């Protein structure tokens, strides 16, 4: 199920980019978006909600570690989705007005605040999964498997942090310091970071044909058990 969801996010992202390209193209040629801006906002809205929902679901291990969501994980989704709705409303208000429009600064601050809150919220499920895996590693006797999952989720946590930092801080800094003529470089940087994040997520959480339980020997199990004793290795 998670892989179908990942495919849906990629499709929505592609449609969002196509509509944005057509929107900018029509504005450049005619001065009006001719309705492409409406499609762009619709797909941007769907992409934003689905992306953050996907990160939360992957972070909780849904369909990968377990086929269900705990109550606290459902609460995170109930917080993230409304925040993304508010963020998209703020984004529309920002895009459809200019810096000199009334309440433009207020909408800009609302968008930044909501975006930061969403980014913080999606990190909690990953931390919970890492904590649960560490606790399970001490009790279920499957050290090698738990070590692989711990390493994967720790890598994903780091990548999510880097993606959020780059797209929210570095790209914003590029927009601030870059002249209007070279403003496209910040857009390219943001989209390349998004592409890298999508590729990493798709590759690391791709469907596996072979069951790792059947390919682990005793030496690997013992080595993994020793590695799991070093708690500092998986401290965030």
C-alpha positions as a printed Julia matrix, in Angstrom:
236×3 Matrix{Float64}:
  0.0     0.0     0.0
  2.79    2.43    0.84
  4.31    1.98   -2.61
  1.04    2.87   -4.34
  0.89    5.95   -2.15
  4.47    6.86   -3.14
  3.52    6.49   -6.82
  0.51    8.76   -6.29
  2.73   11.44   -4.72
  5.12   11.32   -7.7
  2.21   11.64  -10.15
  0.74   14.6    -8.24
  4.16   16.27   -8.16
  4.53   15.81  -11.93
  1.05   17.25  -12.6
  1.81   20.14  -10.27
  5.01   20.99  -12.19
  3.26   20.67  -15.58
  0.47   23.04  -14.52
  2.97   25.48  -13.03
  4.99   25.48  -16.26
  1.85   26.12  -18.33
  0.76   28.81  -15.88
  4.06   30.71  -16.21
  4.12   30.19  -19.98
  0.65   31.64  -20.53
  1.38   34.58  -18.24
  4.57   35.32  -20.15
  2.79   35.27  -23.53
 -0.62   36.75  -22.73
 -0.43   38.3   -19.26
 -3.09   35.93  -17.92
 -2.95   32.36  -16.63
 -6.15   31.32  -18.47
 -7.17   29.01  -15.63
 -3.87   27.17  -15.36
 -3.31   28.83  -11.99
 -6.43   27.1   -10.64
 -5.13   23.69  -11.7
 -1.73   24.55  -10.29
 -3.22   25.41   -6.89
 -5.35   22.24   -6.88
 -2.42   19.93   -7.61
 -0.15   21.91   -5.28
 -2.71   21.44   -2.52
 -3.03   17.69   -3.15
  0.74   17.24   -3.49
  1.47   19.11   -0.25
 -1.01   17.09    1.8
 -0.01   13.76    0.26
  3.74   14.39    0.66
  3.55   15.2     4.37
  1.09   12.34    4.91
  3.5     9.97    3.15
  6.43   11.08    5.31
  4.32   10.49    8.43
  3.21    7.03    7.23
  6.75    5.99    6.33
  8.01    7.39    9.62
  5.48    5.33   11.57
  6.44    2.19    9.66
  2.91    1.74    8.33
  2.81   -1.1     5.78
  6.55   -1.61    6.39
  6.86   -2.45   10.1
  3.17   -2.82   10.97
 -0.18   -2.68    9.13
 -1.84   -0.23   11.54
 -1.44    3.21   13.11
 -1.38    3.91   16.83
 -3.55    6.65   18.35
 -0.67    9.11   18.72
  0.31    8.54   15.09
 -3.26    9.2    13.96
 -3.2    12.43   15.97
 -0.09   13.55   14.07
 -1.95   13.02   10.79
 -4.95   14.92   12.17
 -2.62   17.83   12.93
 -0.55   17.76    9.73
 -3.46   17.67    7.25
 -5.29   20.76    8.63
 -1.96   22.6     8.86
 -1.3    21.84    5.21
 -4.77   23.16    4.31
 -3.98   26.43    6.1
 -0.53   26.56    4.46
 -2.04   26.17    0.98
 -4.62   28.88    1.65
 -1.82   31.17    2.77
  0.22   30.29   -0.32
 -2.67   31.2    -2.62
 -3.14   34.52   -0.8
  0.59   35.25   -1.16
  0.78   34.31   -4.85
 -2.37   36.15   -5.88
 -1.27   39.41   -4.24
  1.98   41.36   -4.1
  4.32   42.57   -1.36
  2.46   45.88   -1.27
 -0.99   44.32   -0.9
 -2.86   44.56    2.34
 -2.21   41.66    4.78
  0.5    40.23    2.47
  3.08   40.23    5.27
  0.57   38.59    7.63
 -0.15   35.77    5.17
  3.59   35.34    4.6
  4.17   34.91    8.34
  1.23   32.51    8.62
  2.62   30.37    5.81
  6.12   30.25    7.3
  4.79   29.39   10.77
  2.49   26.63    9.51
  5.22   25.22    7.26
  7.66   25.01   10.18
  5.02   23.33   12.36
  4.36   20.72    9.64
  8.07   20.04    9.27
  8.44   19.53   13.02
  5.34   17.31   13.26
  6.52   14.81   10.63
  9.73   14.14   12.56
  8.0    12.74   15.64
  6.79    9.47   14.04
 10.31    8.69   12.78
 11.71    9.23   16.28
  8.98    6.98   17.74
  9.77    4.22   15.23
 13.48    4.36   16.06
 12.67    4.18   19.77
 10.32    1.21   19.28
 12.88   -0.63   17.16
 15.57   -0.12   19.8
 13.26   -1.54   22.47
 12.28   -4.5    20.26
 15.93   -5.23   19.53
 16.48   -6.12   23.19
 13.58   -8.57   23.41
 12.65  -10.33   20.17
 16.02  -11.98   19.39
 16.18  -10.68   15.8
 19.18   -8.43   16.15
 20.28   -8.41   12.51
 16.85   -7.47   11.17
 16.37   -4.81   13.82
 19.81   -3.38   13.09
 18.95   -3.04    9.38
 15.65   -1.32   10.2
 17.26    0.97   12.77
 19.95    1.99   10.3
 17.33    2.64    7.62
 15.11    4.79    9.83
 18.09    6.71   11.2
 19.21    7.47    7.64
 15.68    8.53    6.71
 15.49   10.83    9.74
 18.75   12.53    8.72
 17.63   12.87    5.09
 14.25   14.37    6.1
 16.07   16.9     8.3
 18.43   17.81    5.44
 15.56   18.07    2.94
 13.53   20.34    5.23
 16.55   22.51    6.05
 17.61   22.88    2.42
 14.17   23.59    0.94
 13.05   25.91    3.78
 16.28   27.71    4.7
 18.89   27.39    1.93
 16.43   27.95   -0.93
 14.91   30.93    0.89
 18.41   32.36    1.35
 19.08   31.93   -2.37
 15.87   33.78   -3.19
 16.89   36.6    -0.87
 20.44   37.11   -2.16
 19.89   36.31   -5.86
 19.0    39.02   -8.35
 15.68   38.7   -10.21
 17.43   37.65  -13.43
 18.93   34.57  -11.73
 15.98   33.78   -9.49
 15.46   30.56  -11.45
 18.56   29.07   -9.81
 16.78   28.9    -6.45
 13.84   27.1    -8.1
 16.22   24.62   -9.75
 18.0    24.04   -6.44
 14.71   23.35   -4.64
 13.43   20.98   -7.33
 16.74   19.08   -7.48
 16.63   18.64   -3.7
 13.05   17.37   -4.0
 14.05   14.95   -6.77
 16.94   13.64   -4.65
 14.6    13.18   -1.67
 12.04   11.31   -3.79
 14.72    9.04   -5.29
 16.23    8.28   -1.88
 12.83    7.48   -0.35
 11.76    5.34   -3.3
 15.05    3.42   -3.36
 15.38    2.81    0.38
 11.75    1.73    0.82
 11.4    -0.18   -2.45
  9.65   -3.57   -2.44
 12.03   -6.4    -1.55
 11.71   -9.83   -3.14
 13.87  -11.76   -0.68
 12.97  -12.11    2.97
 16.0   -11.04    5.06
 15.06  -13.56    7.78
 16.29  -16.41    5.58
 19.69  -14.96    4.6
 21.17  -14.18    8.02
 23.71  -16.56    9.51
 24.79  -16.86   13.15
 27.87  -14.69   12.73
 25.83  -11.84   11.27
 23.31  -12.19   14.08
 26.03  -12.03   16.73
 27.7    -9.04   15.09
 24.36   -7.23   14.9
 23.64   -8.01   18.55
 26.96   -6.47   19.54
 26.29   -3.39   17.41
 22.88   -2.9    19.02
 24.52   -2.81   22.44
 26.14    0.48   21.43
 23.14    2.69   22.15
 25.08    5.83   21.2
 25.08    4.69   17.57
 21.35    5.36   17.31
 21.0     8.44   19.46
 19.4    11.29   17.52
